[in-house]
Amino acid sequence: MDTNLPAHAPDQATARHMLVLAAVCLAALCMPLSFTGPAIAIPAIAADLHGTPLALAWITNAFMLSFGGCLMVAGALADRYGRKRVFLLGMGVFSAAALALSAAPGILWLDVLRAVQGLGCAMALSSGLAALAQEFDGPARARAFSLIGTAFGVGLAFGPFLAGTLITHTGWRAIFIATAAAGLAALLAAARAMRESCDPQAQGVDWPGALTFTGALSLFTYGLLQAPDSGWASAASLGLLGGAALLLAAFIRVERRAARPMLDLTLFRLPAFAGVQLLAAAPAFSFVVLLVLLPARFIGIEGYSAFDAGRMMIALSAPMLVLPILAGMAAQRLAAAHICASGLLLAAGGLLWLSTCAPGQSPASLLGPLLLIGCGISLPWGLMDGLAISVVPVERAGMAAGIFNTTRVAGEGLALAIVSALLGTFTVAALGGTAGIGAQQAAHAGPFLALGELRHAASLLPQVGATELAQAYGTAFRHLLYVLASITTASALLILAFLHHPAPAATDTAALPACKAQQ
């Protein structure tokens, strides 16, 4: 019997690797679903729990703030106390919060539990990616991370369609039950197969850096949320944004003096590291914002049903099923910088093509540009997570994953805020240029039209027909797409330049020393 064990050992190791990969992929799928699903459910939640507009906005923002603000802290904790331990705790917190959300009695409980859910996501994502780096080497690692990118992209893109289906048939609470089930499955798989690993040189968590960074991000996010209501020049907005700037300066000062900083600022002197952070934020302006803007346009302006709008979004997301994996395979022969830059340039071309599609055109005219954008963004999407940990030694993978995903999540939140403000500004300008509409009327109705609330805008502007309002929206949307295409093109060129610089040699060990907590 004993002589047969070595022959079976490779198969057992492969099965264990695949189970770890499945656990992290499930976690990666849960996280974007937790972002896009509740956003679609807000109207149903409002009808059930009767929250105010600001309270309803925090359903999404509380999750994003907690998620983005805690990622680097979670990465440091994973390096110090063990990736498996933090992953299991994170998925446990996420799943418990999701189950509690499905039974939330009021909007306040919903907002608080969403923040808790974001914390669980931060712990699971940072530790899961770092643990995955210990399981695979070389080309296998690139393929594994391409699968993570695929899972994350599919969840982000198909979340609205899945949420709409669940809401239609079972109600909004089913969204949280579904994510809780997936989270528990990931937890069980990781508990069985994941090995413990950590940074043997980790000394402790940089709490001053963690608190100043999270505080800065929190104040900045809250300032962006409050500014549209209170005004950008109001005392509240200036106080929040000024406080964020002060805490950011304090964070930089703390990190420069720390012996073992949470964020090693010297890494940004490396062009490859800076390029990876730019790559993390680039898809927000070419893809993520469309997941919010396009359903609002399809339903509110074009008059699609929720089901038809979800079906149209499949054209944008379908390439995520295949191309990230192919990009990971192609990276074995082609430079990652060329693949990523080419993909972003394709996405920019798709944005420009989409700008020629005015509201009222046939759905078939939108399929081409949506597919091109989806294909373009799928290429860097399959390489981003692997590149994030390739620019630092593998024992610091938790820190690298935390920085990268903080940049990605914070970039998505910032992009949504910027794009929403731009679309509102362009819409007000387009209405102001329409005959019979005064400046004050345009300023009042423009924000509603920018959100796709065509009927509400029409009630505020009875002298203007729905066709003229749709045309004004189309003009504003076209100008916005010009801006997004420009940002995406500039990002592609910068990434091409930065990623051409070689990354520093990384320590590539098959197994790290046992974690201090286990000894």
Coordinates of C-alpha atoms in Angstrom, one line a residue:
M1 CA 0.0 0.0 0.0
D2 CA 2.7 2.4 1.0
T3 CA 4.5 2.0 -2.4
N4 CA 1.4 3.2 -4.1
L5 CA 1.1 6.5 -2.2
P6 CA 3.8 8.4 -4.1
A7 CA 2.0 7.6 -7.4
H8 CA -1.2 9.1 -6.2
A9 CA 0.4 12.1 -4.5
P10 CA 0.5 14.3 -7.7
D11 CA -3.2 13.7 -8.4
Q12 CA -4.0 14.6 -4.8
A13 CA -1.9 17.8 -5.0
T14 CA -3.6 18.8 -8.2
A15 CA -7.1 18.2 -6.7
R16 CA -6.1 20.3 -3.7
H17 CA -4.9 23.1 -5.9
M18 CA -8.1 23.1 -8.0
L19 CA -10.2 23.1 -4.8
V20 CA -8.3 26.2 -3.5
L21 CA -8.7 27.9 -6.9
A22 CA -12.4 27.1 -6.9
A23 CA -12.8 28.6 -3.4
V24 CA -11.0 31.8 -4.4
C25 CA -13.0 32.0 -7.6
L26 CA -16.3 31.7 -5.7
A27 CA -15.1 34.5 -3.4
A28 CA -14.2 36.6 -6.4
L29 CA -17.6 36.0 -7.9
C30 CA -19.4 36.9 -4.7
M31 CA -17.8 40.3 -4.4
P32 CA -19.0 42.0 -7.6
L33 CA -22.4 40.4 -7.2
S34 CA -22.6 42.1 -3.8
F35 CA -21.9 45.4 -5.5
T36 CA -24.1 45.3 -8.6
G37 CA -27.0 43.2 -7.2
P38 CA -28.2 45.5 -4.4
A39 CA -27.8 48.5 -6.7
I40 CA -30.5 46.9 -9.0
A41 CA -32.6 46.1 -5.9
I42 CA -32.8 49.6 -4.5
P43 CA -36.2 50.4 -6.0
A44 CA -37.7 47.2 -4.5
I45 CA -36.0 47.9 -1.2
A46 CA -37.4 51.4 -1.2
A47 CA -40.9 50.1 -1.8
D48 CA -40.5 47.6 1.1
L49 CA -38.5 49.5 3.7
H50 CA -39.4 53.1 2.7
G51 CA -35.9 54.6 3.1
T52 CA -34.9 58.2 2.3
P53 CA -32.8 58.8 -0.8
L54 CA -29.6 59.3 1.2
A55 CA -30.2 56.2 3.2
L56 CA -30.9 54.2 0.0
A57 CA -27.6 55.5 -1.5
W58 CA -25.7 54.1 1.4
I59 CA -26.8 50.6 0.5
T60 CA -24.2 50.7 -2.2
N61 CA -21.8 53.2 -0.8
A62 CA -21.4 51.6 2.7
F63 CA -20.3 48.4 1.0
M64 CA -17.8 50.2 -1.3
L65 CA -16.4 52.4 1.4
S66 CA -15.8 49.5 3.8
F67 CA -14.5 47.3 1.1
G68 CA -12.1 49.8 -0.4
G69 CA -11.0 51.3 3.0
C70 CA -10.1 47.9 4.6
L71 CA -8.3 46.1 1.8
M72 CA -4.8 47.2 2.6
V73 CA -5.4 46.5 6.3
A74 CA -6.7 43.1 5.4
G75 CA -3.6 42.4 3.3
A76 CA -1.4 43.3 6.2
L77 CA -3.3 41.0 8.5
A78 CA -3.1 38.2 6.1
D79 CA 0.7 38.6 5.8
R80 CA 1.0 38.6 9.6
Y81 CA -1.5 36.1 10.9
G82 CA -2.0 33.8 7.9
R83 CA -3.8 33.9 4.6
K84 CA -6.0 30.9 5.2
R85 CA -7.1 32.1 8.7
V86 CA -8.0 35.6 7.4
F87 CA -9.7 34.1 4.3
L88 CA -11.9 31.8 6.4
L89 CA -12.8 34.7 8.8
G90 CA -13.6 37.0 5.9
M91 CA -15.9 34.6 4.2
G92 CA -17.5 33.8 7.5
V93 CA -18.2 37.5 8.2
F94 CA -19.4 38.0 4.6
S95 CA -21.8 35.0 4.7
A96 CA -23.2 35.9 8.1
A97 CA -23.8 39.5 7.1
A98 CA -25.5 38.3 3.9
L99 CA -27.9 36.1 5.8
A100 CA -28.6 38.9 8.2
L101 CA -29.2 41.3 5.3
S102 CA -31.9 38.9 3.9
A103 CA -33.8 39.4 7.1
A104 CA -33.0 43.1 7.7
P105 CA -36.0 44.8 9.3
G106 CA -35.1 48.4 8.4
I107 CA -33.0 50.6 6.2
L108 CA -30.5 51.5 9.0
W109 CA -29.8 47.8 9.7
L110 CA -29.4 47.3 5.9
D111 CA -26.8 50.0 5.7
V112 CA -24.8 48.8 8.7
L113 CA -24.8 45.2 7.6
R114 CA -23.6 46.3 4.1
A115 CA -20.6 47.9 5.7
V116 CA -19.9 44.7 7.7
Q117 CA -20.3 42.7 4.4
G118 CA -17.7 45.0 2.8
L119 CA -15.3 44.3 5.6
G120 CA -15.7 40.5 5.0
C121 CA -15.1 41.0 1.3
A122 CA -11.9 42.9 2.0
M123 CA -10.5 40.2 4.2
A124 CA -11.4 37.4 1.8
L125 CA -10.1 39.0 -1.4
S126 CA -6.7 40.2 -0.1
S127 CA -5.9 36.9 1.7
G128 CA -7.4 34.7 -1.1
L129 CA -5.2 36.2 -3.8
A130 CA -2.1 36.0 -1.6
A131 CA -2.9 32.3 -0.8
L132 CA -3.4 31.5 -4.4
A133 CA 0.1 32.9 -5.2
Q134 CA 1.5 30.2 -2.9
E135 CA -0.3 27.4 -4.7
F136 CA 0.8 28.0 -8.3
D137 CA 4.0 28.9 -10.0
G138 CA 5.0 30.2 -13.4
P139 CA 2.5 29.7 -16.3
A140 CA 0.1 27.9 -13.9
R141 CA -0.1 31.0 -11.7
A142 CA -0.9 33.2 -14.7
R143 CA -3.7 30.8 -15.7
A144 CA -5.1 30.7 -12.2
F145 CA -5.2 34.5 -11.9
S146 CA -6.8 34.7 -15.3
L147 CA -9.6 32.5 -14.0
I148 CA -9.9 34.9 -11.0
G149 CA -10.2 37.8 -13.3
T150 CA -12.9 35.9 -15.3
A151 CA -14.9 35.2 -12.1
F152 CA -14.7 38.7 -10.9
G153 CA -15.6 40.1 -14.4
V154 CA -18.5 37.7 -14.8
G155 CA -19.9 38.6 -11.4
L156 CA -19.5 42.3 -12.1
A157 CA -21.1 42.2 -15.5
F158 CA -23.9 39.6 -15.0
G159 CA -24.8 40.9 -11.5
P160 CA -27.6 43.2 -12.8
F161 CA -29.2 40.5 -14.9
L162 CA -29.1 37.9 -12.1
A163 CA -30.4 40.4 -9.6
G164 CA -33.3 41.4 -11.9
T165 CA -34.2 37.7 -12.3
L166 CA -34.2 37.0 -8.6
I167 CA -36.1 40.2 -7.8
T168 CA -38.8 39.4 -10.4
H169 CA -39.3 35.8 -9.2
T170 CA -38.5 35.7 -5.5
G171 CA -37.9 39.3 -4.2
W172 CA -34.9 41.4 -3.3
R173 CA -34.0 39.4 -0.2
A174 CA -33.1 36.4 -2.4
I175 CA -30.0 38.3 -3.7
F176 CA -28.4 38.1 -0.2
I177 CA -29.4 34.5 0.3
A178 CA -27.8 33.5 -3.0
T179 CA -24.5 35.3 -2.1
A180 CA -24.5 33.8 1.4
A181 CA -24.8 30.3 -0.1
A182 CA -21.9 31.0 -2.5
G183 CA -19.8 32.4 0.4
L184 CA -20.4 29.4 2.6
A185 CA -19.4 27.1 -0.3
A186 CA -16.1 29.0 -0.7
L187 CA -15.5 28.8 3.1
L188 CA -16.0 25.1 3.2
A189 CA -13.7 24.5 0.1
A190 CA -11.0 26.6 1.6
A191 CA -11.2 25.0 5.0
R192 CA -10.6 21.6 3.4
A193 CA -7.9 22.4 0.9
M194 CA -6.1 25.7 1.5
R195 CA -2.7 25.6 3.2
E196 CA -1.6 28.2 5.7
S197 CA 1.0 30.7 4.7
C198 CA 2.2 34.1 5.8
D199 CA 5.0 36.6 5.6
P200 CA 7.8 35.2 8.0
Q201 CA 9.2 38.7 8.3
A202 CA 5.9 40.4 9.3
Q203 CA 6.3 42.3 12.6
G204 CA 2.7 43.5 13.1
V205 CA 0.0 45.6 11.6
D206 CA 0.8 49.3 10.8
W207 CA -2.3 50.6 12.7
P208 CA -1.4 54.4 12.4
G209 CA -1.1 53.9 8.7
A210 CA -4.2 51.8 8.5
L211 CA -6.3 54.4 10.5
T212 CA -5.1 57.4 8.6
F213 CA -5.6 55.8 5.2
T214 CA -9.1 54.5 6.0
G215 CA -10.0 57.8 7.6
A216 CA -8.9 59.7 4.5
L217 CA -10.8 57.4 2.1
S218 CA -13.9 57.6 4.3
L219 CA -13.9 61.4 4.5
F220 CA -13.2 61.7 0.8
T221 CA -16.0 59.3 -0.1
Y222 CA -18.5 61.0 2.2
G223 CA -17.5 64.4 0.9
L224 CA -18.3 63.2 -2.7
L225 CA -21.6 61.9 -1.6
Q226 CA -22.7 65.0 0.3
A227 CA -21.4 67.6 -2.2
P228 CA -24.2 67.2 -4.8
D229 CA -26.8 68.0 -2.1
S230 CA -24.9 70.6 0.0
G231 CA -22.8 72.1 -2.8
W232 CA -19.2 71.7 -3.6
A233 CA -18.3 75.0 -1.9
S234 CA -20.4 74.4 1.2
A235 CA -18.8 74.2 4.6
A236 CA -19.7 70.5 4.9
S237 CA -18.1 69.6 1.6
L238 CA -15.0 71.6 2.1
G239 CA -14.6 70.3 5.7
L240 CA -14.9 66.7 4.6
L241 CA -12.6 67.0 1.6
G242 CA -10.1 69.1 3.6
G243 CA -10.1 66.6 6.4
A244 CA -9.4 63.8 3.8
A245 CA -6.5 65.8 2.5
L246 CA -5.0 66.3 6.0
L247 CA -5.4 62.6 6.8
L248 CA -3.8 61.7 3.5
A249 CA -0.8 63.9 4.3
A250 CA -0.6 62.3 7.7
F251 CA -0.7 58.8 6.1
I252 CA 2.2 59.6 3.8
R253 CA 4.2 61.0 6.8
V254 CA 3.4 57.9 8.9
E255 CA 4.4 55.5 6.1
R256 CA 7.6 57.2 5.4
R257 CA 8.7 56.9 9.0
A258 CA 7.4 53.3 9.7
A259 CA 10.0 50.6 9.9
R260 CA 7.5 48.1 8.3
P261 CA 4.9 50.2 6.6
M262 CA 1.5 48.9 5.4
L263 CA 2.2 50.7 2.1
D264 CA 5.8 50.9 1.0
L265 CA 5.8 54.2 -0.8
T266 CA 9.2 53.5 -2.4
L267 CA 7.5 50.9 -4.5
F268 CA 5.9 53.8 -6.5
R269 CA 9.4 54.7 -7.8
L270 CA 9.2 51.5 -9.8
P271 CA 7.5 52.1 -13.1
A272 CA 6.1 48.6 -13.3
F273 CA 4.5 48.9 -9.9
A274 CA 3.0 52.3 -10.8
G275 CA 1.8 50.9 -14.1
V276 CA 0.0 48.0 -12.3
Q277 CA -1.9 50.5 -10.1
L278 CA -2.9 52.5 -13.1
L279 CA -4.0 49.3 -14.8
A280 CA -6.2 48.6 -11.8
A281 CA -8.1 51.8 -12.1
A282 CA -8.3 52.0 -15.9
P283 CA -11.3 49.6 -16.4
A284 CA -13.4 51.7 -14.1
F285 CA -13.8 54.5 -16.8
S286 CA -14.2 52.2 -19.8
F287 CA -16.3 49.4 -18.4
V288 CA -17.5 49.6 -14.8
V289 CA -19.3 52.9 -15.1
L290 CA -21.2 51.5 -18.1
L291 CA -22.7 48.8 -15.8
V292 CA -24.5 51.6 -14.0
L293 CA -25.1 54.1 -16.8
L294 CA -26.3 51.8 -19.6
P295 CA -29.2 50.1 -17.6
A296 CA -30.4 53.6 -16.6
R297 CA -30.3 54.6 -20.3
F298 CA -31.9 51.5 -21.6
I299 CA -34.8 51.5 -19.1
G300 CA -35.3 55.2 -18.4
I301 CA -34.6 56.7 -21.8
E302 CA -34.9 54.0 -24.4
G303 CA -38.0 52.4 -22.7
Y304 CA -36.6 48.8 -22.4
S305 CA -38.0 46.5 -19.9
A306 CA -35.7 45.3 -17.1
F307 CA -35.4 41.9 -18.7
D308 CA -34.5 43.4 -22.1
A309 CA -32.0 45.8 -20.5
G310 CA -30.3 42.9 -18.8
R311 CA -30.2 41.0 -22.0
M312 CA -28.5 43.9 -23.8
M313 CA -25.9 44.0 -21.1
I314 CA -24.9 40.5 -21.9
A315 CA -23.3 41.8 -25.1
L316 CA -21.0 43.9 -22.9
S317 CA -20.2 41.1 -20.5
A318 CA -20.1 37.9 -22.7
P319 CA -16.4 38.3 -23.7
M320 CA -15.6 38.0 -20.0
L321 CA -16.4 34.3 -20.2
V322 CA -13.5 33.5 -22.6
L323 CA -11.1 36.3 -23.3
P324 CA -9.5 36.7 -19.9
I325 CA -8.4 33.0 -20.0
L326 CA -7.1 33.4 -23.5
A327 CA -5.2 36.5 -22.4
G328 CA -3.6 34.6 -19.6
M329 CA -2.4 32.0 -22.2
A330 CA -1.2 34.6 -24.6
A331 CA 0.8 36.3 -21.9
Q332 CA 3.2 33.3 -22.0
R333 CA 4.3 34.4 -25.5
L334 CA 3.4 38.1 -25.7
A335 CA 4.3 40.9 -23.4
A336 CA 1.6 41.7 -20.9
A337 CA 2.1 45.4 -21.6
H338 CA 1.2 44.9 -25.2
I339 CA -1.9 42.8 -24.4
C340 CA -3.2 45.3 -21.8
A341 CA -2.6 48.4 -23.9
S342 CA -4.1 46.8 -27.0
G343 CA -7.2 45.8 -25.0
L344 CA -7.7 49.3 -23.6
L345 CA -7.3 50.8 -27.1
L346 CA -10.0 48.5 -28.4
A347 CA -12.3 49.5 -25.5
A348 CA -11.6 53.2 -26.4
G349 CA -12.6 52.5 -30.0
G350 CA -15.8 50.8 -28.7
L351 CA -16.6 53.9 -26.6
L352 CA -16.2 56.1 -29.6
W353 CA -18.4 53.8 -31.7
L354 CA -21.0 53.8 -29.0
S355 CA -21.1 57.6 -29.1
T356 CA -22.5 57.4 -32.6
C357 CA -25.6 55.5 -31.3
A358 CA -28.2 58.0 -30.3
P359 CA -31.2 57.1 -28.2
G360 CA -34.0 55.6 -30.3
Q361 CA -31.9 53.6 -32.6
S362 CA -32.5 49.8 -33.0
P363 CA -31.0 47.5 -30.3
A364 CA -28.9 45.8 -33.1
S365 CA -26.9 49.0 -33.6
L366 CA -25.7 48.8 -30.0
L367 CA -24.4 45.3 -30.1
G368 CA -21.2 46.0 -32.1
P369 CA -19.8 48.7 -29.8
L370 CA -20.8 46.9 -26.7
L371 CA -19.1 43.7 -27.8
L372 CA -16.0 45.7 -28.8
I373 CA -15.8 47.3 -25.4
G374 CA -16.3 44.0 -23.7
C375 CA -13.6 42.3 -25.8
G376 CA -11.2 45.1 -25.2
I377 CA -11.5 45.3 -21.4
S378 CA -11.4 41.5 -21.1
L379 CA -7.8 41.3 -22.2
P380 CA -6.2 43.3 -19.4
W381 CA -8.8 41.9 -17.0
G382 CA -7.4 38.5 -17.3
L383 CA -3.9 39.7 -16.4
M384 CA -4.4 42.3 -13.8
D385 CA -4.5 40.2 -10.6
G386 CA -1.4 38.2 -11.6
L387 CA 0.6 41.3 -12.5
A388 CA -0.4 42.8 -9.1
I389 CA 1.7 40.3 -7.2
S390 CA 4.4 39.9 -9.8
V391 CA 6.1 43.2 -8.9
V392 CA 6.9 42.3 -5.3
P393 CA 8.4 39.2 -3.6
V394 CA 5.9 36.5 -3.1
E395 CA 6.1 36.7 0.7
R396 CA 4.7 40.2 0.4
A397 CA 1.8 39.1 -1.8
G398 CA -0.8 40.0 0.7
M399 CA 0.4 43.6 0.8
A400 CA 0.5 43.8 -3.0
A401 CA -2.9 42.3 -3.4
G402 CA -4.3 44.8 -0.8
I403 CA -2.8 47.8 -2.6
F404 CA -3.9 46.6 -6.0
N405 CA -7.5 45.9 -5.0
T406 CA -7.7 49.1 -3.0
T407 CA -6.7 51.0 -6.1
R408 CA -9.2 49.0 -8.2
V409 CA -12.2 49.5 -5.8
A410 CA -11.4 53.1 -4.9
G411 CA -10.9 53.8 -8.6
E412 CA -14.3 52.3 -9.4
G413 CA -16.0 54.4 -6.7
L414 CA -14.2 57.6 -7.8
A415 CA -14.9 56.9 -11.4
L416 CA -18.7 56.5 -10.7
A417 CA -18.7 59.8 -8.8
I418 CA -16.8 61.7 -11.5
V419 CA -18.8 60.3 -14.4
S420 CA -22.1 60.9 -12.7
A421 CA -21.1 64.5 -12.1
L422 CA -19.9 64.9 -15.7
L423 CA -23.1 63.4 -17.1
G424 CA -25.2 65.7 -14.9
T425 CA -23.2 68.7 -16.0
F426 CA -23.4 67.8 -19.7
T427 CA -27.2 67.1 -19.4
V428 CA -27.8 70.5 -17.8
A429 CA -25.8 72.2 -20.6
A430 CA -27.7 70.3 -23.3
L431 CA -31.0 71.3 -21.8
G432 CA -29.9 74.8 -21.5
G433 CA -29.3 74.9 -25.2
T434 CA -32.9 73.7 -25.9
A435 CA -35.4 76.3 -26.9
G436 CA -37.9 77.2 -24.3
I437 CA -35.9 75.9 -21.3
G438 CA -34.5 78.5 -18.8
A439 CA -31.2 78.1 -16.9
Q440 CA -32.9 77.4 -13.6
Q441 CA -35.3 74.8 -15.1
A442 CA -32.3 73.1 -16.8
A443 CA -30.4 73.0 -13.5
H444 CA -33.4 71.5 -11.7
A445 CA -34.4 68.9 -14.3
G446 CA -31.0 68.0 -15.6
P447 CA -29.9 65.7 -12.7
F448 CA -33.1 63.7 -13.0
L449 CA -32.7 63.3 -16.7
A450 CA -29.0 62.2 -16.2
L451 CA -30.3 59.4 -13.9
G452 CA -32.6 58.2 -16.7
E453 CA -35.7 59.7 -15.0
L454 CA -37.2 60.9 -18.3
R455 CA -40.8 61.0 -16.8
H456 CA -39.7 63.1 -13.8
A457 CA -37.8 65.5 -16.0
A458 CA -40.8 65.8 -18.4
S459 CA -43.0 66.7 -15.5
L460 CA -40.6 69.5 -14.6
L461 CA -40.4 70.7 -18.2
P462 CA -44.0 70.4 -19.5
Q463 CA -43.2 72.7 -22.4
V464 CA -40.7 70.2 -23.9
G465 CA -41.6 66.9 -25.5
A466 CA -40.1 63.5 -24.5
T467 CA -38.3 63.3 -27.9
E468 CA -36.4 66.6 -27.2
L469 CA -35.5 65.4 -23.8
A470 CA -34.1 62.1 -25.1
Q471 CA -32.1 64.1 -27.7
A472 CA -30.6 66.3 -25.0
Y473 CA -29.7 63.2 -23.0
G474 CA -28.1 61.6 -26.1
T475 CA -26.0 64.7 -26.6
A476 CA -24.8 64.6 -23.0
F477 CA -24.1 60.9 -23.2
R478 CA -22.1 61.3 -26.4
H479 CA -19.9 64.0 -24.8
L480 CA -19.4 61.8 -21.8
L481 CA -18.3 58.9 -24.0
Y482 CA -15.7 61.2 -25.7
V483 CA -14.2 61.9 -22.2
L484 CA -14.2 58.2 -21.3
A485 CA -12.5 57.3 -24.6
S486 CA -9.8 59.9 -24.0
I487 CA -9.1 58.7 -20.5
T488 CA -9.0 55.1 -21.7
T489 CA -6.6 56.0 -24.5
A490 CA -4.3 57.9 -22.2
S491 CA -4.3 55.1 -19.7
A492 CA -3.3 52.6 -22.4
L493 CA -0.3 54.7 -23.5
L494 CA 0.9 55.2 -19.9
I495 CA 0.5 51.5 -19.1
L496 CA 2.4 50.6 -22.2
A497 CA 5.3 52.8 -21.1
F498 CA 5.3 51.8 -17.4
L499 CA 5.0 48.0 -17.9
H500 CA 7.8 47.9 -20.4
H501 CA 10.2 48.4 -17.5
P502 CA 11.1 45.1 -15.9
A503 CA 9.8 44.3 -12.5
P504 CA 12.3 43.5 -9.7
A505 CA 13.2 39.9 -9.2
A506 CA 10.7 38.3 -6.9
T507 CA 11.4 35.5 -4.4
D508 CA 9.6 32.5 -5.7
T509 CA 9.5 29.8 -3.0
A510 CA 7.4 26.7 -3.2
A511 CA 6.5 26.9 0.5
L512 CA 7.2 29.6 3.1
P513 CA 8.1 29.0 6.7
A514 CA 5.2 28.2 9.1
C515 CA 3.3 31.2 10.4
K516 CA 4.4 32.5 13.8
A517 CA 0.8 32.1 15.0
Q518 CA 1.0 28.3 14.3
Q519 CA 4.4 27.6 15.9

